[in-house]
mmCIF file of C-alpha atoms in Angstrom:
data_model
loop_
_atom_site.group_PDB
_atom_site.id
_atom_site.type_symbol
_atom_site.label_atom_id
_atom_site.label_comp_id
_atom_site.label_asym_id
_atom_site.label_seq_id
_atom_site.Cartn_x
_atom_site.Cartn_y
_atom_site.Cartn_z
ATOM 1 C CA SER A 30 -62.764 47.489 81.565
ATOM 2 C CA CYS A 31 -63.023 50.922 80.045
ATOM 3 C CA ASN A 32 -61.560 52.759 77.128
ATOM 4 C CA GLY A 33 -61.758 56.059 75.421
ATOM 5 C CA SER A 34 -59.977 58.611 73.328
ATOM 6 C CA THR A 35 -59.657 62.302 72.462
ATOM 7 C CA ASP A 36 -57.828 63.798 69.466
ATOM 8 C CA LYS A 37 -54.519 63.505 71.329
ATOM 9 C CA VAL A 38 -54.919 60.604 73.796
ATOM 10 C CA SER A 39 -56.414 57.137 73.709
ATOM 11 C CA TYR A 40 -56.533 54.724 76.622
ATOM 12 C CA GLY A 41 -57.740 51.301 77.725
ATOM 13 C CA LEU A 42 -57.976 49.972 81.269
ATOM 14 C CA SER A 43 -58.969 46.446 82.312
ATOM 15 C CA GLY A 44 -58.823 44.272 85.371
ATOM 16 C CA SER A 45 -59.777 40.778 86.261
ATOM 17 C CA TYR A 46 -60.173 38.560 89.310
ATOM 18 C CA GLN A 47 -60.539 34.730 89.251
ATOM 19 C CA THR A 48 -60.776 32.218 92.038
ATOM 20 C CA GLN A 49 -61.208 28.460 91.769
ATOM 21 C CA ASN A 50 -61.624 25.729 94.232
ATOM 22 C CA PRO A 51 -60.720 22.652 92.232
ATOM 23 C CA VAL A 52 -62.123 19.112 92.788
ATOM 24 C CA MET A 53 -59.259 17.911 94.965
ATOM 25 C CA VAL A 54 -59.307 18.716 98.671
ATOM 26 C CA GLY A 55 -56.548 21.117 99.806
ATOM 27 C CA THR A 56 -56.159 22.829 96.425
ATOM 28 C CA SER A 57 -57.057 26.398 95.380
ATOM 29 C CA HIS A 58 -56.216 28.899 92.699
ATOM 30 C CA THR A 59 -56.615 32.751 92.839
ATOM 31 C CA MET A 60 -55.477 35.165 90.264
ATOM 32 C CA TYR A 61 -55.978 38.886 89.544
ATOM 33 C CA SER A 62 -54.552 41.164 86.991
ATOM 34 C CA PHE A 63 -54.623 44.753 85.781
ATOM 35 C CA ARG A 64 -53.764 46.212 82.376
ATOM 36 C CA ALA A 65 -53.425 49.859 81.114
ATOM 37 C CA ASN A 66 -52.666 51.027 77.594
ATOM 38 C CA PHE A 67 -52.116 54.626 76.652
ATOM 39 C CA ALA A 68 -51.194 56.205 73.294
ATOM 40 C CA TYR A 69 -50.703 60.013 72.939
ATOM 41 C CA ARG A 70 -49.648 62.568 70.458
ATOM 42 C CA LEU A 71 -47.397 65.061 72.296
ATOM 43 C CA THR A 72 -46.578 67.366 69.350
ATOM 44 C CA LYS A 73 -46.699 67.225 65.584
ATOM 45 C CA TRP A 74 -43.399 65.421 65.515
ATOM 46 C CA LEU A 75 -43.583 63.287 68.693
ATOM 47 C CA SER A 76 -45.950 60.482 69.720
ATOM 48 C CA ALA A 77 -45.700 57.986 72.566
ATOM 49 C CA GLY A 78 -47.327 54.978 74.124
ATOM 50 C CA THR A 79 -47.315 53.172 77.476
ATOM 51 C CA ARG A 80 -48.418 49.663 78.214
ATOM 52 C CA LEU A 81 -48.493 48.384 81.870
ATOM 53 C CA THR A 82 -49.580 45.057 83.222
ATOM 54 C CA TYR A 83 -49.632 43.600 86.745
ATOM 55 C CA SER A 84 -50.615 40.018 87.706
ATOM 56 C CA ASN A 85 -50.688 38.094 90.933
ATOM 57 C CA ILE A 86 -51.189 34.288 91.314
ATOM 58 C CA ASP A 87 -51.751 32.314 94.495
ATOM 59 C CA TYR A 88 -51.966 28.539 93.932
ATOM 60 C CA LYS A 89 -52.056 25.668 96.407
ATOM 61 C CA ARG A 90 -51.746 22.076 95.290
ATOM 62 C CA VAL A 91 -51.320 18.738 97.059
ATOM 63 C CA MET A 92 -48.275 16.573 97.247
ATOM 64 C CA SER A 93 -48.789 14.377 94.225
ATOM 65 C CA GLY A 94 -45.762 12.035 94.462
ATOM 66 C CA GLN A 95 -42.795 11.399 96.755
ATOM 67 C CA SER A 96 -41.177 8.006 97.257
ATOM 68 C CA ASN A 97 -42.989 5.201 99.124
ATOM 69 C CA PHE A 98 -46.474 6.151 97.862
ATOM 70 C CA SER A 99 -46.504 9.250 100.064
ATOM 71 C CA GLY A 100 -48.282 11.698 97.734
ATOM 72 C CA ALA A 101 -52.046 12.241 98.064
ATOM 73 C CA VAL A 102 -52.865 10.936 94.583
ATOM 74 C CA ARG A 103 -50.667 7.876 94.979
ATOM 75 C CA SER A 104 -52.081 7.187 98.511
ATOM 76 C CA VAL A 105 -55.659 7.295 97.145
ATOM 77 C CA THR A 106 -54.757 4.531 94.659
ATOM 78 C CA SER A 107 -52.927 2.367 97.179
ATOM 79 C CA ALA A 108 -54.880 2.695 100.383
ATOM 80 C CA PRO A 109 -57.699 0.079 100.798
ATOM 81 C CA PRO A 110 -61.158 1.761 100.910
ATOM 82 C CA ILE A 111 -62.126 -0.098 104.121
ATOM 83 C CA PHE A 112 -60.071 2.202 106.430
ATOM 84 C CA SER A 113 -61.677 5.423 107.679
ATOM 85 C CA PRO A 114 -59.549 8.621 107.164
ATOM 86 C CA TYR A 115 -60.938 9.969 110.506
ATOM 87 C CA ASN A 116 -60.092 9.205 114.103
ATOM 88 C CA PRO A 117 -62.989 8.275 116.510
ATOM 89 C CA ASP A 118 -63.073 11.902 117.696
ATOM 90 C CA GLY A 119 -63.612 13.225 114.072
ATOM 91 C CA SER A 120 -60.057 14.500 113.479
ATOM 92 C CA VAL A 121 -58.146 13.475 110.385
ATOM 93 C CA ARG A 122 -55.709 10.616 111.138
ATOM 94 C CA ASP A 123 -52.219 10.753 109.615
ATOM 95 C CA MET A 124 -51.849 7.113 108.832
ATOM 96 C CA LEU A 125 -54.238 4.239 107.917
ATOM 97 C CA HIS A 126 -53.878 0.697 109.339
ATOM 98 C CA GLY A 127 -51.029 1.529 111.708
ATOM 99 C CA LYS A 128 -48.129 2.997 109.789
ATOM 100 C CA PHE A 129 -48.537 1.071 106.607
ATOM 101 C CA PHE A 130 -50.741 3.390 104.480
ATOM 102 C CA LYS A 131 -50.567 7.216 104.272
ATOM 103 C CA ASN A 132 -53.980 8.851 104.716
ATOM 104 C CA PRO A 133 -54.546 10.757 101.449
ATOM 105 C CA LEU A 134 -56.973 13.175 103.143
ATOM 106 C CA ALA A 135 -54.255 14.109 105.694
ATOM 107 C CA VAL A 136 -51.691 14.573 102.995
ATOM 108 C CA ALA A 137 -54.036 16.778 100.951
ATOM 109 C CA THR A 138 -55.186 18.987 103.865
ATOM 110 C CA ASN A 139 -52.103 19.140 106.091
ATOM 111 C CA TYR A 140 -49.212 19.409 103.653
ATOM 112 C CA PRO A 141 -50.064 21.586 100.709
ATOM 113 C CA ILE A 142 -47.532 22.943 98.246
ATOM 114 C CA SER A 143 -47.759 26.747 97.916
ATOM 115 C CA TYR A 144 -46.932 28.676 94.716
ATOM 116 C CA LYS A 145 -47.145 32.441 94.496
ATOM 117 C CA GLU A 146 -46.146 34.783 91.677
ATOM 118 C CA TRP A 147 -46.402 38.454 90.902
ATOM 119 C CA ALA A 148 -45.273 40.185 87.780
ATOM 120 C CA ILE A 149 -45.029 43.738 86.454
ATOM 121 C CA ARG A 150 -44.454 44.410 82.806
ATOM 122 C CA MET A 151 -44.077 47.801 81.168
ATOM 123 C CA ASN A 152 -43.366 49.089 77.665
ATOM 124 C CA GLN A 153 -42.749 52.733 76.894
ATOM 125 C CA TYR A 154 -42.031 54.097 73.451
ATOM 126 C CA PHE A 155 -41.392 57.515 71.902
ATOM 127 C CA LYS A 156 -41.636 57.987 68.147
ATOM 128 C CA PHE A 157 -40.087 60.982 66.476
ATOM 129 C CA HIS A 158 -41.603 61.842 63.098
ATOM 130 C CA ILE A 159 -38.613 63.507 61.413
ATOM 131 C CA THR A 160 -40.108 63.795 57.907
ATOM 132 C CA LYS A 161 -43.183 62.437 56.261
ATOM 133 C CA GLU A 162 -41.309 59.231 55.223
ATOM 134 C CA PHE A 163 -38.648 59.036 57.971
ATOM 135 C CA SER A 164 -39.109 58.350 61.745
ATOM 136 C CA PHE A 165 -37.129 57.219 64.698
ATOM 137 C CA ARG A 166 -38.597 55.100 67.555
ATOM 138 C CA THR A 167 -37.043 54.263 70.911
ATOM 139 C CA ASN A 168 -38.625 51.607 72.984
ATOM 140 C CA LEU A 169 -37.935 50.649 76.636
ATOM 141 C CA SER A 170 -39.398 47.482 78.134
ATOM 142 C CA PHE A 171 -39.013 45.663 81.383
ATOM 143 C CA ASP A 172 -40.450 42.493 82.910
ATOM 144 C CA ILE A 173 -39.961 42.057 86.688
ATOM 145 C CA ARG A 174 -41.400 39.066 88.468
ATOM 146 C CA ASN A 175 -40.978 36.936 91.563
ATOM 147 C CA ASN A 176 -42.244 33.456 92.206
ATOM 148 C CA THR A 177 -42.076 31.606 95.532
ATOM 149 C CA GLN A 178 -42.755 27.912 96.162
ATOM 150 C CA LYS A 179 -43.049 26.290 99.612
ATOM 151 C CA SER A 180 -43.730 22.764 100.842
ATOM 152 C CA TYR A 181 -43.376 20.656 103.956
ATOM 153 C CA PHE A 182 -43.478 16.918 104.291
ATOM 154 C CA PRO A 183 -42.635 15.296 107.647
ATOM 155 C CA LYS A 184 -40.283 12.295 107.851
ATOM 156 C CA GLU A 185 -43.139 10.030 108.986
ATOM 157 C CA TYR A 186 -44.629 10.311 105.545
ATOM 158 C CA ASP A 187 -41.565 9.570 103.476
ATOM 159 C CA ASN A 188 -39.677 7.018 105.604
ATOM 160 C CA ASN A 189 -36.408 8.957 105.054
ATOM 161 C CA ASN A 190 -35.937 9.948 108.723
ATOM 162 C CA ILE A 191 -35.722 13.624 107.833
ATOM 163 C CA ASP A 192 -38.323 16.353 107.707
ATOM 164 C CA ASN A 193 -38.478 17.757 104.152
ATOM 165 C CA TYR A 194 -39.079 21.532 103.956
ATOM 166 C CA ARG A 195 -38.600 23.246 100.607
ATOM 167 C CA TYR A 196 -38.558 26.914 99.938
ATOM 168 C CA ARG A 197 -37.541 28.475 96.625
ATOM 169 C CA SER A 198 -37.799 32.074 95.629
ATOM 170 C CA THR A 199 -36.859 33.205 92.113
ATOM 171 C CA ASP A 200 -36.576 36.773 90.783
ATOM 172 C CA TYR A 201 -36.614 37.585 87.077
ATOM 173 C CA ASN A 202 -35.495 40.994 85.794
ATOM 174 C CA ARG A 203 -35.481 41.595 82.053
ATOM 175 C CA PHE A 204 -34.833 44.930 80.341
ATOM 176 C CA LEU A 205 -34.840 45.793 76.672
ATOM 177 C CA LEU A 206 -33.783 49.081 74.964
ATOM 178 C CA GLU A 207 -34.562 49.117 71.288
ATOM 179 C CA ASN A 208 -34.003 51.878 68.718
ATOM 180 C CA THR A 209 -35.274 51.763 65.127
ATOM 181 C CA PHE A 210 -35.301 54.043 62.118
ATOM 182 C CA ASP A 211 -38.239 53.656 59.728
ATOM 183 C CA TYR A 212 -38.510 54.758 56.140
ATOM 184 C CA HIS A 213 -41.982 54.658 54.529
ATOM 185 C CA LYS A 214 -42.344 55.357 50.873
ATOM 186 C CA LYS A 215 -44.978 54.353 48.374
ATOM 187 C CA PHE A 216 -43.746 53.798 44.869
ATOM 188 C CA ARG A 217 -46.067 54.170 41.923
ATOM 189 C CA LYS A 218 -46.417 51.359 39.468
ATOM 190 C CA SER A 219 -45.389 52.335 35.934
#
């Protein structure tokens, strides 16, 4: 991050990046963000400010619960520990003990749930200093974001005889225009 100022402008900039590989196999979390703040005095009677943020999240998690003990967490608790999650050639097997138990390692590594989101938020204001006591401020803000979730779970894992693919994308758009008059006056105590 960095910041600074002159007699007419002040600013602050910052950014961050974070990545995590959680304890459970097949999960991950990555996030980065950026923020900028500016305040400026344009004339004796006009000041302004800008705030801008951007963030991006990429998150993968495992199927934690469907019907018939098909999620990775539920499969771990129900599958006997005597069965190996690997085939003789070293590959991950889909089922344990025939088709009776779902292999939690296969569920976690082969069928993740993906969640992604990006967001942009901005606020811009102008403040008109009409007199020493009286001012007018107009403020425009917006928040625009999109999140997407995807998952796939084959029929063999859920015993429903259908492949289950889910995709959802949601857009959020919020705008705000706000105008205020301010009156500042100090009154003396008698």
